[in-house]
Amino acid sequence: MNFTSFEFLAFLVVAVFLYRLCPLRWRPALLLVLSYTFYLTWMPKAALLLAGMSGLTFFAVRSSGTGGRIAPALILLLVGCLAAFKIALLFPAHGIAGLVMPLGISYYTFKLISYVLDVHWGKTSPEPSLIRFAAYVSFFPQIVAGPIQRPADFFSQLPSGRSSLWAAVPRIAWGFTKKLLIADNLAPTVSYVYAHTHSLQGLPLLMGFYLFPLQLYADFSGLTDIAIGVGRLFGINGPENFNRPFTASTITAYWRRYHMSLSSWIGDYVFTPLRMATRAAGNLGLAFSITVNMVAIGLWHGLTSGFLVFGLLHSFYINAEAFASRWRTRFFKSHPKWNVPGDLVGCFFTFHLAALSLVFFRCVHVSDAFWLLGHLTIGWANLSSFLVSVQSEISLRNLAIGLLGYVVLELGERFRPDLWVRSMSDSAPRWLRWSFYFATAVTLAFGLSLLVLHAGQARSQFIYEIF
Amino acid sequence: MSKTLDRMQAIFRDVLDDDGLILGPEMTAEDVETWDSLSHINLITGIEEEFGVKFTTAEVASLKCVQDLAVLVEKKLAPKP
């Protein structure tokens, strides 16, 4: 049951209806049943693993309590299980036949680890109810691709008597628009370039270089918008995952704006303990902790050489920034007129450094990435023959819709018209409020009609579903 | 408490490179742009050196705001009965 399928929308309508009818004290149990129903439609066998891991973690933590000795063994087991699946996927010929990654394992394992460590560190107390705990781990809006919500944040909102339709529906519609109008229209060009890297030169490679970051952002942030919006239908406000990452003027700032729920998770549970352990080693300890932190973010996506290079590149960027940060702050403080141009140049470099790392992220083999980067500037003379040869493969119309949509995306997220309306909604006259409701309904209908238009074609998967 | 906060403020100003920073008890990392996970441990080591105390990872992980840190420092400095 893909998020962009009619089955899912139908499931959602029934689920919200039932949830609103349900008395408060039964809501966690209903949420659990709904989440497992959703999960079973994807992978029935993997639901056993999800249930087993949730039960094991719940009872192990309850029996050992705060500061118990079981935490390290439990974390080793959880990480080991996640790593075993990621390793088995690398060797399909020698692995178990038909083995696929259990849906959401990278996300729910991280939820389980944060619960174990938060209780171990005394940040939160063990959850007394197995039903509430299992509902947290399997919460269906977040199971496909996050955002990774922290346990205390989730439990404080469950069960919720409040579920705001008007905070949820526009967000879901915005997510659908980003995925179907932008990401899916950019996808064919990106797929073509990355599938034929070695037979291409110049412009098409440059298009692959620039378009993939835009596609990835529209795709993944669209998926997160849907997840956050759907969560709100059940009164759960999930953490934000993106904050206009391509406006960041340093890579460090980029990671505070990109896949925030993962980067803050790794920051709290990998970087902070490592940095505490290595703080006596000064700068060497800092460099080591940053490197492990960024490589962990890379390898979380999969144990391939491409993700390793992605992580290493970011650890290099962030190390360089960390060691230059004092100098940088002082320079801009003593030269205030350089602040604005500095930010603009910073944005330009940050985008290109991120795009460079994403070439390794997207390529199947590291050698493809080197080919792409090494042939960006040559072959521009054969441009017309290239355009003729790809006419059947790449639709310029799709590409134009995708790019135009991307401009709307950036403008929409910069000016946030939804916030203007919400900020004046209480004091606004009724006709204005209802125009907003009407506009929202039209947006939703537009999103749904896009779904209908796409229904005949093979709909592309969300990129972050497979991690 | 205010004396502890004053001494902490000097460390915060130095590590976060902000001479005008006024440390409030309710302040969190979200309130200061340069206070991120990289500078956080520098603040912790700065405070460890200033007050001659040692923190554990669990203690650092449980901190929610400046007040928590000040309370923790004073608890460590209090004479053992």
Coordinates of C-alpha atoms in Angstrom, one line a residue:
Chain A
M1 CA 0.0 0.0 0.0
N2 CA 2.1 2.9 -1.3
F3 CA 1.4 6.4 0.1
T4 CA 0.5 7.6 -3.4
S5 CA -2.1 4.9 -4.1
F6 CA -5.8 5.0 -4.0
E7 CA -5.8 2.0 -1.6
F8 CA -3.9 4.1 0.9
L9 CA -6.2 7.0 0.6
A10 CA -9.2 4.7 1.1
F11 CA -7.5 3.1 4.1
L12 CA -6.7 6.6 5.5
V13 CA -10.3 7.8 5.3
V14 CA -11.6 4.7 7.1
A15 CA -8.8 4.8 9.7
V16 CA -9.5 8.5 10.5
F17 CA -13.2 7.9 10.8
L18 CA -12.7 5.0 13.2
Y19 CA -10.1 6.9 15.2
R20 CA -12.4 9.9 15.7
L21 CA -15.2 7.6 16.9
C22 CA -13.0 5.6 19.2
P23 CA -12.9 6.5 22.9
L24 CA -9.6 8.1 24.1
R25 CA -8.5 5.1 26.2
W26 CA -8.8 2.7 23.2
R27 CA -7.0 4.9 20.8
P28 CA -3.5 3.6 21.3
A29 CA -4.8 0.0 20.7
L30 CA -6.6 1.1 17.5
L31 CA -3.5 2.9 16.3
L32 CA -1.5 -0.3 16.8
V33 CA -4.1 -2.3 14.9
L34 CA -4.1 0.2 12.0
S35 CA -0.3 0.3 11.9
Y36 CA 0.0 -3.4 11.7
T37 CA -2.8 -3.6 9.1
F38 CA -0.8 -1.1 7.0
Y39 CA 2.5 -3.0 7.5
L40 CA 0.9 -6.4 6.7
T41 CA -0.1 -5.1 3.3
W42 CA 3.6 -4.5 2.4
M43 CA 5.4 -7.4 4.0
P44 CA 3.5 -9.9 6.2
K45 CA 6.6 -11.9 7.2
A46 CA 8.6 -8.8 8.2
A47 CA 5.7 -7.8 10.6
L48 CA 6.9 -10.7 12.8
L49 CA 10.4 -9.2 13.0
L50 CA 8.9 -5.8 13.8
A51 CA 6.7 -7.3 16.5
G52 CA 9.6 -9.4 17.9
M53 CA 12.0 -6.5 18.1
S54 CA 9.4 -4.3 19.7
G55 CA 8.5 -7.0 22.3
L56 CA 12.1 -7.9 23.0
T57 CA 13.1 -4.2 23.6
F58 CA 10.1 -3.5 25.7
F59 CA 10.5 -6.4 28.1
A60 CA 14.3 -6.2 28.2
V61 CA 14.2 -2.5 29.1
R62 CA 11.4 -3.0 31.6
S63 CA 13.2 -5.7 33.4
S64 CA 16.5 -3.8 33.7
G65 CA 15.1 -0.3 34.2
T66 CA 17.1 3.0 34.3
G67 CA 20.9 2.6 34.3
G68 CA 20.5 -1.2 33.8
R69 CA 23.3 -3.2 32.3
I70 CA 21.3 -4.6 29.5
A71 CA 21.5 -1.5 27.3
P72 CA 24.8 -2.2 25.6
A73 CA 23.9 -5.8 24.8
L74 CA 20.5 -4.7 23.5
I75 CA 21.9 -2.0 21.3
L76 CA 24.5 -4.5 19.9
L77 CA 21.7 -6.8 19.0
L78 CA 19.6 -4.1 17.4
V79 CA 22.5 -2.7 15.3
G80 CA 23.6 -6.3 14.5
C81 CA 20.2 -7.2 13.1
L82 CA 20.0 -4.0 11.0
A83 CA 23.6 -4.5 9.8
A84 CA 22.9 -8.2 9.0
F85 CA 20.1 -7.3 6.6
K86 CA 22.2 -4.5 5.0
I87 CA 25.1 -7.0 4.5
A88 CA 22.9 -9.8 3.2
L89 CA 21.6 -7.4 0.5
L90 CA 25.1 -6.9 -0.8
F91 CA 25.5 -10.5 -1.7
P92 CA 22.2 -11.5 -3.3
A93 CA 23.8 -14.6 -5.0
H94 CA 24.9 -16.0 -1.6
G95 CA 22.2 -14.6 0.6
I96 CA 18.8 -16.1 1.3
A97 CA 16.8 -16.3 -1.9
G98 CA 14.2 -13.5 -2.3
L99 CA 15.6 -11.6 0.7
V100 CA 14.4 -8.0 0.8
M101 CA 15.0 -5.2 3.3
P102 CA 12.1 -5.4 5.9
L103 CA 10.1 -2.2 5.4
G104 CA 11.2 0.6 7.6
I105 CA 13.8 -1.4 9.5
S106 CA 16.4 1.4 9.4
Y107 CA 13.8 3.8 10.9
Y108 CA 12.2 1.6 13.5
T109 CA 15.6 0.2 14.7
F110 CA 16.7 3.8 15.3
K111 CA 13.5 4.5 17.3
L112 CA 14.2 1.4 19.4
I113 CA 17.8 2.4 20.1
S114 CA 16.8 5.9 21.1
Y115 CA 14.3 4.4 23.6
V116 CA 16.9 2.1 25.1
L117 CA 19.5 4.9 25.4
D118 CA 17.0 7.5 26.7
V119 CA 15.9 5.2 29.5
H120 CA 19.5 4.1 30.1
W121 CA 20.6 7.7 30.5
G122 CA 17.7 8.6 32.7
K123 CA 16.3 11.0 30.1
T124 CA 12.9 9.3 30.1
S125 CA 11.3 6.6 32.2
P126 CA 10.4 3.1 30.8
E127 CA 7.0 3.1 29.0
P128 CA 4.6 1.0 31.2
S129 CA 2.2 0.0 28.4
L130 CA 3.3 -2.6 25.7
I131 CA 0.4 -1.4 23.4
R132 CA 1.6 2.2 23.5
F133 CA 5.2 1.2 23.0
A134 CA 4.4 -1.1 20.0
A135 CA 2.2 1.7 18.6
Y136 CA 5.2 4.1 18.8
V137 CA 7.6 1.7 17.0
S138 CA 5.1 0.7 14.3
F139 CA 3.3 4.1 13.8
F140 CA 2.4 3.7 10.2
P141 CA 2.8 7.3 8.9
Q142 CA 6.5 7.2 10.0
I143 CA 7.4 3.5 9.3
V144 CA 8.0 3.9 5.6
A145 CA 10.7 6.6 5.8
G146 CA 10.5 8.5 9.1
P147 CA 10.8 11.1 10.3
I148 CA 12.4 9.4 13.3
Q149 CA 10.4 10.7 16.3
R150 CA 11.9 10.4 19.8
P151 CA 9.9 8.3 22.3
A152 CA 9.2 11.0 24.9
D153 CA 7.9 13.3 22.2
F154 CA 5.5 10.6 20.8
F155 CA 4.3 9.3 24.2
S156 CA 3.4 12.8 25.4
Q157 CA 1.0 13.1 22.5
L158 CA -0.7 9.7 22.8
P159 CA -3.6 9.4 23.0
S160 CA -4.5 12.7 21.6
G161 CA -8.0 14.1 21.7
R162 CA -6.9 16.8 19.2
S163 CA -6.5 16.0 15.5
S164 CA -6.3 19.0 13.3
L165 CA -7.7 18.3 9.8
W166 CA -6.7 21.8 8.6
A167 CA -3.1 21.4 9.8
A168 CA -3.0 17.9 8.2
V169 CA -4.7 18.0 4.8
P170 CA -2.8 20.9 3.2
R171 CA 0.4 19.3 4.3
I172 CA -0.5 16.0 2.7
A173 CA -1.6 17.7 -0.5
W174 CA 1.7 19.7 -0.6
G175 CA 3.6 16.4 -0.2
F176 CA 1.6 14.7 -3.0
T177 CA 2.3 17.7 -5.3
K178 CA 6.0 17.6 -4.6
K179 CA 6.2 13.9 -5.3
L180 CA 4.0 13.6 -8.3
L181 CA 4.4 17.0 -10.0
I182 CA 8.1 17.6 -9.3
A183 CA 10.0 14.5 -8.3
D184 CA 8.3 12.1 -10.7
N185 CA 8.7 14.6 -13.6
L186 CA 12.5 15.0 -12.9
A187 CA 13.0 11.3 -12.3
P188 CA 13.0 10.0 -15.9
T189 CA 15.9 12.3 -16.9
V190 CA 17.9 11.5 -13.8
S191 CA 17.3 7.8 -14.3
Y192 CA 18.3 8.0 -18.0
V193 CA 21.6 9.8 -17.2
Y194 CA 22.5 7.5 -14.3
A195 CA 21.7 4.3 -16.3
H196 CA 23.8 5.4 -19.3
T197 CA 26.6 7.3 -17.6
H198 CA 29.4 5.7 -19.5
S199 CA 27.9 6.5 -23.0
L200 CA 27.3 10.2 -22.1
Q201 CA 29.4 13.4 -22.0
G202 CA 28.9 17.1 -21.2
L203 CA 25.3 18.5 -20.9
P204 CA 23.4 15.3 -20.0
L205 CA 25.9 14.5 -17.2
L206 CA 25.6 18.1 -16.0
M207 CA 21.8 17.7 -16.0
G208 CA 22.2 14.5 -13.9
F209 CA 24.5 16.4 -11.6
Y210 CA 22.0 19.3 -11.0
L211 CA 18.7 17.5 -11.3
F212 CA 19.3 14.6 -8.9
P213 CA 19.6 16.9 -5.8
L214 CA 16.3 18.6 -6.7
Q215 CA 14.5 15.3 -7.4
L216 CA 15.8 13.8 -4.2
Y217 CA 14.7 16.8 -2.1
A218 CA 11.2 17.0 -3.7
D219 CA 10.8 13.2 -3.4
F220 CA 12.0 12.8 0.2
S221 CA 10.6 16.1 1.6
G222 CA 7.3 15.3 -0.2
L223 CA 7.3 11.9 1.6
T224 CA 8.0 13.6 4.9
D225 CA 5.2 16.1 4.3
I226 CA 2.8 13.2 3.7
A227 CA 4.1 11.4 6.9
I228 CA 3.8 14.5 9.1
G229 CA 0.3 15.4 7.7
V230 CA -1.0 11.9 8.1
G231 CA 0.4 11.8 11.7
R232 CA -1.5 15.0 12.5
L233 CA -4.7 13.3 11.4
F234 CA -4.1 11.0 14.5
G235 CA -3.1 13.9 16.7
I236 CA 0.6 13.1 16.5
N237 CA 2.9 16.0 15.5
G238 CA 6.1 14.4 14.1
P239 CA 9.5 16.2 14.0
E240 CA 10.3 18.3 11.0
N241 CA 12.9 16.8 8.6
F242 CA 13.7 19.6 6.3
N243 CA 14.2 23.4 6.5
R244 CA 15.1 24.6 3.0
P245 CA 18.5 22.8 2.9
F246 CA 19.7 24.5 -0.3
T247 CA 19.7 27.9 1.4
A248 CA 22.4 26.7 3.9
S249 CA 25.7 28.6 3.5
T250 CA 27.8 25.9 5.1
I251 CA 27.7 22.1 5.0
T252 CA 27.4 22.1 8.8
A253 CA 24.2 24.3 8.4
Y254 CA 23.1 22.1 5.6
W255 CA 22.9 19.1 7.9
R256 CA 20.9 21.1 10.4
R257 CA 18.4 21.6 7.6
Y258 CA 18.5 18.3 5.7
H259 CA 17.1 15.0 7.0
M260 CA 17.1 16.7 10.4
S261 CA 15.6 13.8 12.3
L262 CA 18.4 11.5 11.2
S263 CA 21.2 14.0 11.6
S264 CA 20.0 15.0 15.1
W265 CA 19.6 11.3 16.0
I266 CA 23.2 10.5 15.0
G267 CA 24.3 13.7 16.7
D268 CA 22.7 12.7 20.0
Y269 CA 23.4 9.0 20.0
V270 CA 26.7 8.6 18.1
F271 CA 28.5 12.0 18.0
T272 CA 27.9 13.2 21.6
P273 CA 29.0 9.9 23.4
L274 CA 32.0 9.6 21.1
R275 CA 32.9 13.3 21.6
M276 CA 32.6 12.9 25.4
A277 CA 34.8 9.8 25.3
T278 CA 37.4 11.6 23.1
R279 CA 37.3 15.1 24.6
A280 CA 40.7 14.7 26.3
A281 CA 42.2 14.1 22.9
G282 CA 41.3 17.7 21.8
N283 CA 41.2 18.3 18.0
L284 CA 42.1 14.8 17.2
G285 CA 39.1 13.6 19.1
L286 CA 36.9 16.1 17.3
A287 CA 38.1 15.0 13.9
F288 CA 37.6 11.4 14.8
S289 CA 34.1 12.0 16.1
I290 CA 33.0 14.0 13.1
T291 CA 34.4 11.4 10.7
V292 CA 32.6 8.5 12.5
N293 CA 29.4 10.6 12.7
M294 CA 29.3 11.4 8.9
V295 CA 30.4 7.9 7.8
A296 CA 27.6 6.5 10.0
I297 CA 25.1 8.8 8.3
G298 CA 26.4 7.5 4.9
L299 CA 26.4 3.8 5.8
W300 CA 22.9 4.0 7.3
H301 CA 21.7 4.2 3.7
G302 CA 23.4 1.0 2.8
L303 CA 26.8 -0.7 3.1
T304 CA 28.1 0.2 -0.3
S305 CA 31.2 2.0 -1.5
G306 CA 29.1 4.9 -2.9
F307 CA 27.5 5.6 0.5
L308 CA 30.9 5.3 2.2
V309 CA 32.4 7.9 -0.2
F310 CA 29.3 10.1 0.4
G311 CA 29.9 9.9 4.2
L312 CA 33.7 10.5 3.8
L313 CA 33.2 13.5 1.6
H314 CA 30.8 15.1 4.2
S315 CA 33.2 14.2 7.1
F316 CA 35.9 16.1 5.1
Y317 CA 33.7 19.1 4.5
I318 CA 32.6 19.3 8.2
N319 CA 36.1 18.8 9.6
A320 CA 37.3 21.6 7.3
E321 CA 34.5 23.8 8.5
A322 CA 34.9 22.9 12.2
F323 CA 38.6 23.8 12.1
A324 CA 38.0 27.1 10.2
S325 CA 34.9 28.1 12.1
R326 CA 36.6 30.4 14.6
W327 CA 38.5 32.2 11.9
R328 CA 35.3 32.5 9.8
T329 CA 33.2 33.9 12.6
R330 CA 35.9 36.5 13.5
F331 CA 36.3 37.5 9.8
F332 CA 32.6 38.1 9.3
K333 CA 32.3 39.9 12.6
S334 CA 35.1 42.3 11.7
H335 CA 34.0 42.7 8.1
P336 CA 30.2 43.0 8.4
K337 CA 29.7 44.3 4.8
W338 CA 30.9 40.8 3.6
N339 CA 28.1 39.0 5.4
V340 CA 25.6 39.0 2.5
P341 CA 28.0 38.2 -0.3
G342 CA 29.6 35.7 2.0
D343 CA 26.3 33.9 2.5
L344 CA 25.5 33.9 -1.2
V345 CA 28.9 32.5 -2.1
G346 CA 28.5 30.0 0.8
C347 CA 25.1 28.9 -0.6
F348 CA 26.6 28.4 -4.0
F349 CA 29.5 26.3 -2.7
T350 CA 27.4 24.3 -0.3
F351 CA 24.9 23.3 -3.0
H352 CA 27.7 22.2 -5.3
L353 CA 29.6 20.3 -2.6
A354 CA 26.3 18.6 -1.6
A355 CA 25.5 17.8 -5.3
L356 CA 29.0 16.4 -5.7
S357 CA 28.5 14.0 -2.8
L358 CA 25.1 13.0 -4.2
V359 CA 26.7 11.8 -7.4
F360 CA 28.3 9.1 -5.3
F361 CA 25.0 8.6 -3.4
R362 CA 23.1 8.0 -6.7
C363 CA 25.6 6.0 -8.8
V364 CA 25.5 2.3 -8.7
H365 CA 29.3 2.0 -8.8
V366 CA 31.9 4.5 -7.7
S367 CA 33.6 4.3 -11.1
D368 CA 30.4 5.7 -12.7
A369 CA 30.6 8.7 -10.4
F370 CA 34.2 9.4 -11.4
W371 CA 33.2 9.0 -15.1
L372 CA 30.3 11.5 -14.6
L373 CA 32.5 14.0 -12.8
G374 CA 35.4 13.6 -15.3
H375 CA 33.3 14.1 -18.4
L376 CA 31.2 17.1 -17.4
T377 CA 33.2 19.6 -19.5
I378 CA 33.7 17.6 -22.7
G379 CA 31.5 16.5 -25.6
W380 CA 29.6 19.8 -25.7
A381 CA 30.2 19.9 -29.5
N382 CA 28.0 16.8 -30.1
L383 CA 25.0 18.4 -28.3
S384 CA 22.6 18.3 -31.2
S385 CA 23.2 14.7 -32.0
F386 CA 22.6 13.9 -28.3
L387 CA 19.3 15.8 -28.2
V388 CA 18.1 13.9 -31.2
S389 CA 19.1 10.5 -29.8
V390 CA 17.4 11.0 -26.4
Q391 CA 14.1 12.5 -27.8
S392 CA 12.3 9.2 -27.2
E393 CA 13.9 8.7 -23.7
I394 CA 13.6 12.1 -22.1
S395 CA 10.5 14.2 -22.4
L396 CA 11.3 17.9 -22.4
R397 CA 7.7 18.6 -21.3
N398 CA 8.1 16.5 -18.2
L399 CA 11.4 18.1 -17.5
A400 CA 9.9 21.6 -17.9
I401 CA 7.0 20.8 -15.6
G402 CA 9.4 19.3 -13.0
L403 CA 11.7 22.4 -13.1
L404 CA 8.9 24.9 -13.0
G405 CA 7.3 22.9 -10.1
Y406 CA 10.6 23.1 -8.3
V407 CA 10.7 26.9 -8.5
V408 CA 7.2 26.9 -7.1
L409 CA 8.4 24.6 -4.3
E410 CA 11.2 26.9 -3.3
L411 CA 9.0 30.0 -3.4
G412 CA 6.2 28.3 -1.5
E413 CA 8.6 27.2 1.2
R414 CA 10.2 30.6 1.4
F415 CA 7.0 32.6 1.7
R416 CA 4.8 30.0 3.3
P417 CA 1.3 31.3 2.2
D418 CA -0.3 28.7 4.5
L419 CA 1.1 30.5 7.6
W420 CA -0.3 33.9 6.6
V421 CA -3.7 32.4 6.3
R422 CA -3.4 30.5 9.6
S423 CA -2.0 33.5 11.5
M424 CA -5.1 35.6 10.5
S425 CA -7.6 32.7 10.7
D426 CA -8.9 33.5 14.2
S427 CA -9.5 37.2 13.6
A428 CA -10.3 36.9 9.9
P429 CA -13.9 37.3 8.6
R430 CA -15.8 34.2 7.8
W431 CA -15.7 34.7 4.0
L432 CA -11.8 34.8 4.2
R433 CA -11.6 31.6 6.3
W434 CA -13.9 29.8 4.0
S435 CA -12.0 30.9 0.9
F436 CA -8.9 29.3 2.6
Y437 CA -10.8 26.1 3.2
F438 CA -12.0 26.2 -0.4
A439 CA -8.5 26.8 -1.7
T440 CA -7.3 23.8 0.4
A441 CA -10.1 21.6 -1.0
V442 CA -9.1 22.7 -4.5
T443 CA -5.4 21.9 -3.8
L444 CA -6.4 18.5 -2.5
A445 CA -8.6 17.8 -5.5
F446 CA -5.7 18.9 -7.7
G447 CA -3.4 16.5 -5.9
L448 CA -6.0 13.7 -6.4
S449 CA -6.5 14.4 -10.0
L450 CA -2.7 14.2 -10.5
L451 CA -2.9 10.8 -8.9
V452 CA -5.6 9.8 -11.4
L453 CA -3.5 11.1 -14.3
H454 CA -0.6 9.0 -13.1
A455 CA -2.6 6.0 -12.3
G456 CA -2.0 4.4 -15.7
Q457 CA 1.8 4.7 -15.5
A458 CA 4.2 2.8 -13.4
R459 CA 4.5 5.0 -10.4
S460 CA 8.0 5.4 -9.1
Q461 CA 8.8 4.4 -5.6
F462 CA 9.9 7.0 -3.1
I463 CA 13.7 7.1 -3.0
Y464 CA 13.9 6.8 0.8
E465 CA 11.5 3.8 1.1
I466 CA 14.3 1.3 0.4
F467 CA 16.6 2.3 3.3
Chain B
M1 CA 23.1 30.1 41.3
S2 CA 23.7 33.5 39.7
K3 CA 27.4 33.3 40.5
T4 CA 27.6 30.0 38.8
L5 CA 25.7 31.4 35.8
D6 CA 28.1 34.3 35.6
R7 CA 31.1 32.1 35.5
M8 CA 29.3 29.9 32.9
Q9 CA 28.5 32.9 30.8
A10 CA 32.1 33.8 30.4
I11 CA 32.8 30.2 29.0
F12 CA 29.7 30.4 26.7
R13 CA 30.8 33.8 25.4
D14 CA 34.3 32.5 24.6
V15 CA 33.3 29.1 23.1
L16 CA 30.3 30.5 21.1
D17 CA 32.3 33.6 20.1
D18 CA 29.6 36.0 21.1
D19 CA 30.7 38.8 23.5
G20 CA 27.1 40.1 23.9
L21 CA 25.6 36.7 25.0
I22 CA 23.5 36.9 28.1
L23 CA 23.0 33.5 29.6
G24 CA 19.5 32.9 31.0
P25 CA 18.4 29.8 33.0
E26 CA 15.8 28.8 30.5
M27 CA 18.1 29.1 27.5
T28 CA 18.6 26.1 25.2
A29 CA 20.7 25.4 22.1
E30 CA 17.8 26.4 19.9
D31 CA 18.1 30.0 21.1
V32 CA 21.7 30.5 20.0
E33 CA 22.7 30.0 16.4
T34 CA 26.3 29.0 17.0
W35 CA 25.4 26.5 19.8
D36 CA 25.3 23.2 17.9
S37 CA 26.4 19.6 18.7
L38 CA 30.0 20.5 17.7
S39 CA 30.2 23.5 20.1
H40 CA 28.2 21.7 22.8
I41 CA 31.0 19.5 23.9
N42 CA 33.4 22.4 23.8
L43 CA 31.1 24.2 26.3
I44 CA 31.0 21.1 28.4
T45 CA 34.8 20.7 28.5
G46 CA 35.2 24.5 29.1
I47 CA 32.9 24.2 32.1
E48 CA 34.6 21.1 33.4
E49 CA 37.9 23.0 33.3
E50 CA 36.5 26.2 34.9
F51 CA 34.8 24.4 37.8
G52 CA 37.2 21.4 38.1
V53 CA 34.4 18.9 37.7
K54 CA 33.8 15.9 35.4
F55 CA 30.5 15.0 33.6
T56 CA 29.4 11.6 32.3
T57 CA 27.8 11.0 28.9
A58 CA 24.4 10.2 30.6
E59 CA 24.5 13.5 32.5
V60 CA 25.3 15.5 29.4
A61 CA 22.6 13.7 27.4
S62 CA 20.0 14.5 30.0
L63 CA 20.6 18.3 30.0
K64 CA 17.6 20.2 28.7
C65 CA 18.6 23.9 29.4
V66 CA 21.2 26.1 30.9
Q67 CA 19.6 25.8 34.3
D68 CA 20.0 22.0 34.3
L69 CA 23.7 22.4 33.6
A70 CA 24.1 25.0 36.5
V71 CA 22.3 22.7 38.9
L72 CA 24.5 19.8 37.9
V73 CA 27.6 21.9 38.4
E74 CA 26.5 23.0 41.9
K75 CA 25.5 19.5 42.8
K76 CA 29.1 18.3 41.9
L77 CA 30.7 21.2 43.8
A78 CA 28.6 20.7 47.0
P79 CA 30.6 19.2 49.9
K80 CA 30.0 15.5 50.4
P81 CA 28.3 14.8 53.7

